[in-house]
Amino acid sequence: GAGVSQSPSNKVTEKGKDVELRCDPISGHTALYWYRQSLGQGLEFLIYFQGNSAPDKSGLPSDRFSAERTGGSVSTLTIQRTQQEDSAVYLCASSLRTGEQYFGPGTRLTVT
Amino acid sequence: GNSVTQMEGPVTLSEEAFLTINCTYTATGYPSLFWYVQYPGEGLQLLLKATKADDKGSNKGFEATYRKETTSFHLEKGSVQVSDSAVYFCALIGGGSNYKLTFGKGTLLTVNP
C-alpha cells in the first residue's frame, strides 16, 4: 500500500512569504505528526494530531507556525512570514493511534 | 525533559568491520527505545525497537539491547556492508508522552568497499 506522501518535495521561498506544506498519511492511520530536521537542531517534534484534533502543539516554534488536519486525513503545515531560520526539512509521520510511526520523504524548505 | 545522546560521527568503516554506535538517554519512567535509519535521499525508516528493560531489538543484522541500569541502547552489527551507509538516529518515546519521539542528533556511517 501507499506510504506517507508529502508535497512539495522541495520549496524555495523568499523571506516574508507564507508557505503551505502538505502531508497525506497512510490510509486508516488516526495519528499524524510533524517533525522538523535542521542542521542546528537535529530532529524536533512540532505537533501531534489524533483525528482532526491537535492535543499537543508544544513543538511549534512560534505563532507563525500553524497546522490543521481535515477529514482525519490530509494535514497542512502553514508557516507565515517565513524567516531564514525556518529553512529545514519538514517531516510528516503517521501511525495507528500511538503505534509505530511511518515517515514520509519530507519537504525541503529553503528561505532566501 | 527527555533527551538522547549518541556518538558523533562521521564513522567510516571498511566492509565487514564491526559497528558500534553508542546511545544513552535521559527520561522518566520506562521509555520505549528506537533506532531509525535514513538512507541517502530517502525518508526515516524504523530499524529496530525495544520497549522494556533487557529487551533486544534486531533487524537486518543490527542489534541493540535496552539497558536500564546504564540508560543505554547501543547499536551493533557484526559485519557492515556498503549498503549500510546511512545516517542512524537513536530515539525514545516516554517520560509522560506515549507518542512524541525524541531523537539524538544522528550518526553518519560510511562503509567503504
XYZ file of N, CA and C in Angstrom:
675
model
N 0.819 -1.202 0.000
C 0.000 0.000 0.000
C 0.848 1.244 0.000
N 0.214 2.382 -0.240
C 0.939 3.647 -0.307
C 1.431 4.036 1.070
N 2.575 4.664 1.079
C 3.127 5.179 2.323
C 2.693 6.595 2.557
N 3.354 7.276 3.466
C 3.092 8.688 3.724
C 3.678 9.499 2.577
N 2.882 10.406 2.052
C 3.400 11.264 0.987
C 3.344 12.712 1.425
N 4.307 13.478 0.918
C 4.398 14.886 1.258
C 4.629 15.687 -0.012
N 4.062 16.884 -0.011
C 4.290 17.759 -1.155
C 4.348 19.205 -0.700
N 5.133 20.050 -1.404
C 6.074 19.643 -2.435
C 7.286 18.942 -1.836
N 8.122 18.359 -2.655
C 9.338 17.743 -2.131
C 10.383 18.811 -1.828
N 10.364 19.859 -2.610
C 11.262 20.993 -2.389
C 10.483 22.285 -2.545
N 10.805 23.255 -1.696
C 10.164 24.555 -1.790
C 11.191 25.636 -1.487
N 11.337 26.553 -2.432
C 12.194 27.711 -2.214
C 11.287 28.926 -2.150
N 11.421 29.710 -1.117
C 10.566 30.871 -0.951
C 11.376 32.055 -0.473
N 10.849 33.232 -0.701
C 11.529 34.439 -0.238
C 11.122 34.746 1.189
N 12.035 35.288 1.915
C 11.764 35.715 3.287
C 10.523 36.597 3.320
N 9.638 36.301 4.278
C 8.427 37.088 4.433
C 7.194 36.503 3.771
N 7.407 35.531 2.870
C 6.265 34.892 2.210
C 5.686 33.784 3.097
N 4.432 33.438 2.826
C 3.806 32.319 3.522
C 3.986 31.045 2.688
N 4.097 29.887 3.363
C 4.188 28.612 2.655
C 3.250 27.600 3.297
N 2.779 26.674 2.478
C 1.946 25.569 2.955
C 2.600 24.258 2.558
N 2.729 23.365 3.507
C 3.300 22.050 3.276
C 2.210 21.025 3.538
N 2.143 20.027 2.662
C 1.033 19.077 2.733
C 1.531 17.690 3.096
N 0.712 16.980 3.856
C 1.022 15.594 4.223
C -0.206 14.716 4.007
N -0.022 13.622 3.285
C -1.066 12.601 3.125
C -0.627 11.363 3.893
N -1.307 11.056 4.992
C -0.876 9.913 5.807
C -1.310 8.594 5.177
N -0.843 7.527 5.777
C -1.280 6.204 5.358
C -2.767 6.062 5.686
N -3.506 5.523 4.744
C -4.948 5.386 4.927
C -5.264 4.597 6.193
N -6.170 5.146 7.007
C -6.567 4.462 8.233
C -5.764 4.841 9.458
N -4.671 5.558 9.256
C -3.874 5.996 10.402
C -4.542 7.195 11.054
N -4.852 7.053 12.339
C -5.568 8.121 13.030
C -4.628 9.193 13.577
N -3.389 8.819 13.812
C -2.437 9.771 14.372
C -1.517 10.316 13.287
N -1.205 11.593 13.404
C -0.321 12.252 12.436
C 0.586 13.200 13.196
N 1.834 13.260 12.761
C 2.861 14.034 13.448
C 3.650 14.863 12.435
N 4.075 16.028 12.879
C 5.032 16.821 12.104
C 6.313 16.971 12.922
N 7.436 16.783 12.233
C 8.748 16.993 12.822
C 9.545 17.906 11.881
N 10.590 18.495 12.426
C 11.471 19.331 11.622
C 12.901 18.839 11.795
N 13.615 18.758 10.681
C 15.011 18.312 10.707
C 15.880 19.444 10.180
N 16.692 20.002 11.067
C 17.575 21.086 10.653
C 18.984 20.804 11.137
N 19.957 21.460 10.480
C 21.350 21.193 10.806
C 21.647 21.551 12.252
N 21.127 22.656 12.691
C 21.477 23.121 14.029
C 20.757 22.387 15.152
N 19.518 22.019 14.918
C 18.668 21.491 15.992
C 18.394 20.003 15.869
N 18.823 19.359 14.809
C 18.502 17.947 14.652
C 17.033 17.758 14.350
N 16.473 16.637 14.803
C 15.073 16.307 14.555
C 14.230 16.749 15.741
N 13.247 17.616 15.476
C 12.409 18.147 16.550
C 10.947 17.867 16.277
N 10.232 17.494 17.315
C 8.791 17.322 17.254
C 8.124 18.690 17.132
N 7.114 18.780 16.284
C 6.369 20.023 16.150
C 4.950 19.912 16.699
N 4.176 18.935 16.194
C 2.764 18.858 16.541
C 2.252 17.447 16.321
N 1.230 17.078 17.087
C 0.622 15.750 17.039
C -0.876 15.907 16.855
N -1.433 15.168 15.915
C -2.877 15.102 15.703
C -3.375 13.702 16.037
N -4.522 13.664 16.679
C -5.274 12.415 16.817
C -6.627 12.720 16.187
N -6.914 12.093 15.056
C -8.063 12.537 14.275
C -7.812 13.953 13.782
N -8.797 14.809 13.912
C -8.647 16.203 13.489
C -8.197 17.133 14.611
N -8.032 16.570 15.803
C -7.659 17.399 16.949
C -6.157 17.353 17.173
N -5.632 18.460 17.675
C -4.197 18.554 17.950
C -3.999 18.726 19.449
N -3.930 17.614 20.196
C -3.777 17.731 21.645
C -2.401 18.218 22.080
N -1.430 18.202 21.169
C -0.084 18.626 21.538
C 0.503 19.455 20.415
N 0.575 20.760 20.669
C 1.192 21.690 19.704
C 2.472 22.262 20.292
N 3.003 21.601 21.302
C 4.060 22.198 22.106
C 5.354 22.450 21.345
N 5.548 21.756 20.224
C 6.787 21.916 19.485
C 6.768 23.015 18.437
N 5.628 23.615 18.188
C 5.580 24.695 17.195
C 6.440 25.849 17.699
N 7.426 26.281 16.903
C 8.424 27.223 17.424
C 7.924 28.645 17.628
N 6.891 29.049 16.935
C 6.356 30.400 17.117
C 4.938 30.447 16.584
N 4.262 31.564 16.816
C 2.882 31.682 16.356
C 2.803 31.881 14.843
N 3.954 31.914 14.161
C 3.919 31.949 12.699
C 3.614 30.568 12.119
N 3.743 29.557 12.967
C 3.518 28.173 12.542
C 2.119 27.727 12.984
N 1.412 27.104 12.069
C 0.118 26.523 12.400
C -0.084 25.274 11.558
N -0.974 24.425 12.013
C -1.264 23.197 11.259
C -2.710 22.826 11.460
N -3.259 22.181 10.463
C -4.613 21.678 10.572
C -4.691 20.321 9.886
N -5.707 19.597 10.266
C -5.961 18.294 9.648
C -7.451 18.197 9.406
N -7.816 17.769 8.232
C -9.222 17.704 7.868
C -9.600 16.285 7.475
N -10.834 15.898 7.848
C -11.345 14.586 7.486
C -10.544 13.458 8.065
N -9.790 13.743 9.112
C -8.954 12.709 9.712
C -7.897 12.189 8.783
N -7.568 12.979 7.756
C -6.610 12.506 6.769
C -5.539 13.561 6.517
N -5.684 14.311 5.439
C -4.643 15.235 4.998
C -4.389 16.312 6.046
N -3.111 16.668 6.177
C -2.718 17.744 7.073
C -1.912 18.782 6.300
N -2.064 20.021 6.718
C -1.305 21.125 6.130
C -0.586 21.863 7.242
N 0.708 22.059 7.058
C 1.517 22.876 7.965
C 1.752 24.202 7.255
N 1.364 25.287 7.907
C 1.498 26.618 7.311
C 2.520 27.426 8.107
N 3.429 28.045 7.389
C 4.394 28.943 8.008
C 4.156 30.325 7.406
N 3.828 31.268 8.255
C 3.585 32.641 7.788
C 4.858 33.463 7.937
N 4.989 34.421 7.045
C 6.111 35.374 7.120
C 7.426 34.629 7.363
N 7.778 33.753 6.451
C 8.928 32.872 6.643
C 10.204 33.657 6.916
N 11.042 33.052 7.734
C 12.352 33.583 8.090
C 13.415 32.574 7.644
N 14.649 33.042 7.550
C 15.715 32.146 7.106
C 15.910 30.977 8.062
N 15.657 31.206 9.343
C 15.833 30.113 10.301
C 14.770 29.020 10.162
N 13.749 29.277 9.315
C 12.742 28.248 9.068
C 13.231 27.217 8.047
N 14.341 27.497 7.394
C 14.884 26.556 6.407
C 15.219 25.236 7.091
N 14.651 24.158 6.581
C 14.800 22.840 7.201
C 14.081 21.824 6.323
N 14.181 20.581 6.712
C 13.349 19.537 6.107
C 12.201 19.256 7.073
N 10.986 19.364 6.579
C 9.798 19.139 7.395
C 9.278 17.733 7.104
N 9.232 16.931 8.150
C 8.849 15.526 8.033
C 7.475 15.297 8.635
N 6.705 14.492 7.967
C 5.403 14.088 8.467
C 5.447 12.592 8.730
N 4.755 12.153 9.756
C 4.649 10.730 10.057
C 3.214 10.415 10.446
N 2.834 9.162 10.282
C 1.506 8.758 10.728
C 1.602 7.400 11.405
N 0.578 7.097 12.208
C 0.551 5.813 12.902
C -0.888 5.441 13.231
N -1.062 4.169 13.534
C -2.329 3.722 14.090
C -2.341 4.143 15.552
N -3.255 5.002 15.935
C -3.287 5.549 17.298
C -1.879 6.006 17.693
N -1.226 5.396 18.668
C 0.132 5.812 19.028
C 1.114 4.676 18.802
N 0.933 3.960 17.705
C 1.834 2.875 17.365
C 3.047 3.345 16.588
N 3.667 2.439 15.890
C 4.878 2.730 15.121
C 4.613 3.856 14.128
N 5.531 4.816 14.122
C 5.379 5.972 13.238
C 6.079 5.705 11.913
N 5.360 5.937 10.821
C 5.882 5.785 9.470
C 6.083 7.184 8.898
N 7.303 7.423 8.409
C 7.659 8.758 7.974
C 7.536 8.922 6.462
N 7.176 10.126 6.055
C 7.216 10.496 4.655
C 8.611 10.940 4.260
N 8.800 11.261 2.977
C 10.132 11.629 2.477
C 10.553 13.038 2.846
N 9.598 13.853 3.330
C 9.948 15.205 3.758
C 9.784 16.255 2.682
N 9.643 17.486 3.131
C 9.674 18.661 2.265
C 10.871 19.502 2.677
N 11.761 19.752 1.701
C 12.917 20.597 1.991
C 12.532 22.034 1.720
N 12.517 22.856 2.763
C 12.161 24.268 2.640
C 13.420 25.120 2.712
N 13.587 25.968 1.725
C 14.699 26.913 1.706
C 14.125 28.315 1.640
N 14.484 29.131 2.622
C 14.025 30.525 2.666
C 15.199 31.413 2.293
N 15.037 32.171 1.211
C 16.150 33.004 0.711
C 15.978 34.465 1.117
N 13.341 17.140 31.037
C 12.671 16.501 29.920
C 13.492 15.362 29.367
N 12.955 14.750 28.327
C 13.650 13.632 27.684
C 14.810 14.121 26.828
N 15.852 13.312 26.746
C 16.959 13.628 25.846
C 17.668 12.347 25.427
N 18.298 12.417 24.267
C 19.052 11.296 23.718
C 20.404 11.811 23.267
N 21.451 11.119 23.669
C 22.806 11.486 23.274
C 23.424 10.308 22.528
N 23.875 10.541 21.329
C 24.528 9.480 20.576
C 25.880 9.966 20.072
N 26.744 9.002 19.814
C 28.101 9.365 19.439
C 28.096 10.172 18.159
N 28.974 11.157 18.137
C 29.040 11.996 16.965
C 29.814 11.287 15.872
N 29.407 11.532 14.681
C 30.141 10.967 13.567
C 31.055 11.999 12.954
N 31.407 11.820 11.720
C 31.047 10.631 10.959
C 31.881 9.415 11.342
N 31.316 8.255 11.102
C 32.005 6.994 11.309
C 32.291 6.381 9.940
N 33.538 6.040 9.729
C 33.934 5.435 8.453
C 34.545 4.072 8.730
N 33.994 3.044 8.099
C 34.460 1.676 8.295
C 34.691 0.997 6.958
N 35.482 -0.036 7.005
C 35.639 -0.893 5.835
C 34.587 -1.989 5.874
N 34.223 -2.482 4.705
C 33.242 -3.567 4.623
C 33.680 -4.734 5.508
N 32.714 -5.339 6.188
C 32.881 -6.486 7.083
C 33.423 -6.089 8.446
N 33.624 -4.822 8.703
C 34.058 -4.391 10.036
C 32.900 -4.451 11.015
N 33.240 -4.417 12.305
C 32.242 -4.411 13.379
C 31.828 -2.976 13.662
N 30.517 -2.804 13.852
C 29.983 -1.465 14.085
C 29.385 -1.353 15.474
N 29.722 -0.275 16.173
C 29.009 0.125 17.383
C 28.719 1.606 17.286
N 27.482 1.987 17.514
C 27.106 3.390 17.659
C 26.470 3.521 19.040
N 27.114 4.319 19.882
C 26.644 4.452 21.260
C 25.460 5.401 21.365
N 24.547 5.052 22.259
C 23.379 5.882 22.522
C 23.030 5.785 23.999
N 22.890 6.918 24.661
C 22.397 6.950 26.025
C 21.214 7.901 26.088
N 20.394 7.739 27.107
C 19.170 8.533 27.164
C 18.899 9.028 28.579
N 18.065 10.029 28.651
C 17.523 10.531 29.906
C 16.018 10.619 29.742
N 15.294 9.972 30.630
C 13.836 10.018 30.578
C 13.305 9.520 31.905
N 12.137 10.005 32.281
C 11.489 9.473 33.470
C 10.735 8.207 33.092
N 10.538 7.358 34.055
C 9.760 6.160 33.813
C 10.477 5.156 32.926
N 9.700 4.507 32.093
C 10.222 3.419 31.265
C 9.951 3.714 29.795
N 10.878 4.427 29.160
C 10.644 4.791 27.751
C 10.766 3.586 26.829
N 10.201 3.711 25.658
C 10.475 2.792 24.552
C 11.623 3.391 23.744
N 12.503 2.525 23.248
C 13.712 2.975 22.568
C 13.727 2.482 21.119
N 14.290 3.308 20.250
C 14.245 3.042 18.811
C 15.582 3.403 18.157
N 15.879 2.717 17.077
C 16.878 3.165 16.116
C 16.177 3.344 14.772
N 16.355 4.557 14.219
C 15.862 4.860 12.877
C 17.067 5.006 11.950
N 16.845 4.725 10.664
C 17.900 4.864 9.668
C 17.384 5.718 8.517
N 18.267 6.562 8.016
C 17.918 7.419 6.876
C 18.957 7.178 5.785
N 18.573 6.418 4.756
C 19.460 6.180 3.627
C 19.509 7.424 2.745
N 20.590 7.599 1.993
C 20.727 8.799 1.152
C 19.505 9.018 0.270
N 18.927 10.209 0.362
C 17.804 10.565 -0.493
C 16.475 9.957 -0.090
N 16.438 9.279 1.060
C 15.193 8.636 1.484
C 14.720 9.172 2.832
N 13.504 8.773 3.210
C 12.958 9.184 4.490
C 13.418 8.291 5.620
N 13.036 8.653 6.822
C 13.375 7.876 8.013
C 12.638 6.543 8.011
N 13.369 5.489 8.362
C 12.756 4.166 8.489
C 13.087 3.611 9.856
N 12.109 2.953 10.477
C 12.382 2.290 11.740
C 13.269 1.079 11.479
N 14.386 1.001 12.194
C 15.309 -0.116 12.049
C 15.006 -1.200 13.085
N 14.898 -0.786 14.345
C 14.574 -1.739 15.404
C 14.086 -0.978 16.632
N 13.489 -1.720 17.557
C 12.982 -1.076 18.762
C 13.005 -2.054 19.928
N 12.911 -1.491 21.140
C 12.793 -2.289 22.356
C 11.914 -1.510 23.323
N 11.007 -2.193 23.967
C 10.019 -1.484 24.783
C 10.192 -1.689 26.278
N 11.059 -2.605 26.702
C 11.286 -2.752 28.134
C 12.709 -3.208 28.386
N 13.113 -3.031 29.626
C 14.489 -3.328 30.021
C 14.875 -4.756 29.656
N 16.093 -4.895 29.156
C 16.723 -6.155 28.753
C 16.182 -6.707 27.442
N 15.196 -6.035 26.845
C 14.743 -6.442 25.516
C 15.856 -6.194 24.514
N 15.962 -7.072 23.521
C 16.897 -6.861 22.419
C 16.097 -6.678 21.154
N 16.297 -5.551 20.491
C 15.715 -5.337 19.175
C 16.714 -5.773 18.121
N 16.206 -6.344 17.019
C 17.122 -6.774 15.963
C 16.429 -6.702 14.612
N 17.230 -6.403 13.587
C 16.704 -6.322 12.226
C 17.885 -6.165 11.285
N 17.869 -6.861 10.174
C 18.883 -6.719 9.117
C 20.302 -6.907 9.644
N 20.479 -7.713 10.677
C 21.799 -7.958 11.239
C 22.204 -6.959 12.303
N 21.407 -5.918 12.494
C 21.655 -4.938 13.549
C 20.969 -5.396 14.845
N 21.598 -5.054 15.979
C 21.027 -5.379 17.281
C 21.240 -4.220 18.233
N 20.321 -4.102 19.208
C 20.514 -3.151 20.298
C 19.768 -3.685 21.501
N 20.376 -3.580 22.673
C 19.780 -4.088 23.913
C 19.461 -2.941 24.836
N 18.256 -2.926 25.352
C 17.762 -1.901 26.284
C 18.383 -2.150 27.644
N 19.296 -1.273 28.048
C 19.984 -1.415 29.336
C 19.544 -0.293 30.250
N 18.648 -0.615 31.177
C 18.123 0.433 32.052
C 19.179 0.873 33.064
N 20.024 -0.056 33.495
C 20.995 0.299 34.543
C 22.022 1.303 34.054
N 22.294 1.267 32.732
C 23.241 2.227 32.162
C 22.536 3.242 31.249
N 21.221 3.213 31.224
C 20.389 4.057 30.339
C 20.986 4.124 28.941
N 21.209 2.952 28.353
C 21.854 2.896 27.043
C 21.100 1.988 26.088
N 21.352 2.203 24.808
C 20.722 1.407 23.750
C 21.668 1.444 22.556
N 22.834 0.860 22.706
C 23.885 0.916 21.700
C 23.548 0.042 20.502
N 23.799 0.549 19.311
C 23.534 -0.185 18.080
C 24.793 -0.939 17.658
N 24.641 -2.210 17.277
C 25.777 -3.020 16.866
C 25.430 -3.834 15.622
N 26.487 -4.070 14.828
C 26.358 -5.010 13.716
C 27.711 -5.672 13.528
N 27.684 -6.952 13.360
C 28.927 -7.711 13.333
C 29.748 -7.519 12.071
N 29.099 -7.262 10.952
C 29.815 -7.176 9.685
C 29.049 -6.223 8.764
N 29.535 -4.987 8.664
C 28.791 -3.990 7.886
C 29.035 -4.167 6.393
N 28.078 -3.690 5.619
C 28.156 -3.711 4.169
C 28.098 -2.284 3.628
N 28.532 -2.115 2.403
C 28.479 -0.785 1.784
C 27.059 -0.233 1.821
N 26.082 -1.126 1.657
C 24.672 -0.710 1.631
C 24.168 -0.224 2.992
N 24.961 -0.389 4.038
C 24.572 0.120 5.365
C 24.920 1.600 5.530
N 25.588 2.169 4.562
C 25.942 3.587 4.635
C 24.675 4.426 4.716
N 24.555 5.211 5.786
C 23.321 5.948 6.061
C 23.551 6.790 7.314
N 22.515 7.537 7.693
C 22.527 8.238 8.972
C 21.630 7.465 9.935
N 22.136 7.205 11.133
C 21.417 6.428 12.138
C 21.021 7.333 13.296
N 19.749 7.241 13.683
C 19.213 8.063 14.762
C 18.701 7.170 15.887
N 19.159 7.462 17.090
C 18.605 6.838 18.281
C 17.449 7.711 18.766
N 16.387 7.103 19.278
C 15.224 7.889 19.676
C 14.480 7.193 20.804
N 13.661 7.940 21.499
C 12.828 7.364 22.543
C 11.439 7.990 22.534
N 10.499 7.234 23.065
C 9.174 7.745 23.411
C 8.995 7.419 24.887
N 8.675 8.439 25.681
C 8.458 8.177 27.088
C 8.460 9.451 27.896
N 8.637 9.292 29.209
C 8.690 10.462 30.062
C 7.410 11.248 30.050
N 6.278 10.537 30.099
C 4.992 11.215 30.139
C 4.295 11.318 28.816
N 4.983 11.010 27.731
C 4.355 11.034 26.412
C 4.389 9.629 25.834
N 3.310 9.234 25.176
C 3.323 7.921 24.523
C 3.340 8.043 23.001
N 3.750 9.232 22.505
C 3.749 9.402 21.055
C 4.899 10.295 20.560
N 5.458 11.147 21.402
C 6.419 12.135 20.941
C 7.809 11.521 20.891
N 8.351 11.375 19.684
C 9.705 10.860 19.530
C 10.717 11.963 19.845
N 11.684 11.623 20.707
C 12.834 12.489 20.966
C 14.044 11.825 20.339
N 14.719 12.530 19.444
C 15.814 11.958 18.672
C 17.178 12.442 19.148
N 18.171 11.592 18.960
C 19.553 12.038 19.030
C 19.893 12.784 17.754
N 21.105 13.311 17.679
C 21.464 14.167 16.555
C 21.854 13.393 15.298
N 21.960 12.090 15.403
C 22.267 11.292 14.224
C 23.755 11.030 14.079
N 24.067 9.877 13.521
C 25.449 9.481 13.258
C 25.548 9.030 11.809
N 26.399 9.710 11.049
C 26.606 9.335 9.655
C 27.607 8.194 9.579
N 27.177 7.100 8.986
C 28.048 5.946 8.774
C 28.355 5.816 7.289
N 29.644 5.714 6.985
C 30.085 5.438 5.620
C 30.875 4.147 5.632
N 30.473 3.204 4.788
C 31.174 1.932 4.686
C 31.839 1.866 3.319
N 33.145 1.686 3.329
C 33.920 1.617 2.087
C 34.184 0.175 1.686
N 34.183 -0.097 0.375
C 34.425 -1.475 -0.074
C 35.872 -1.898 0.182
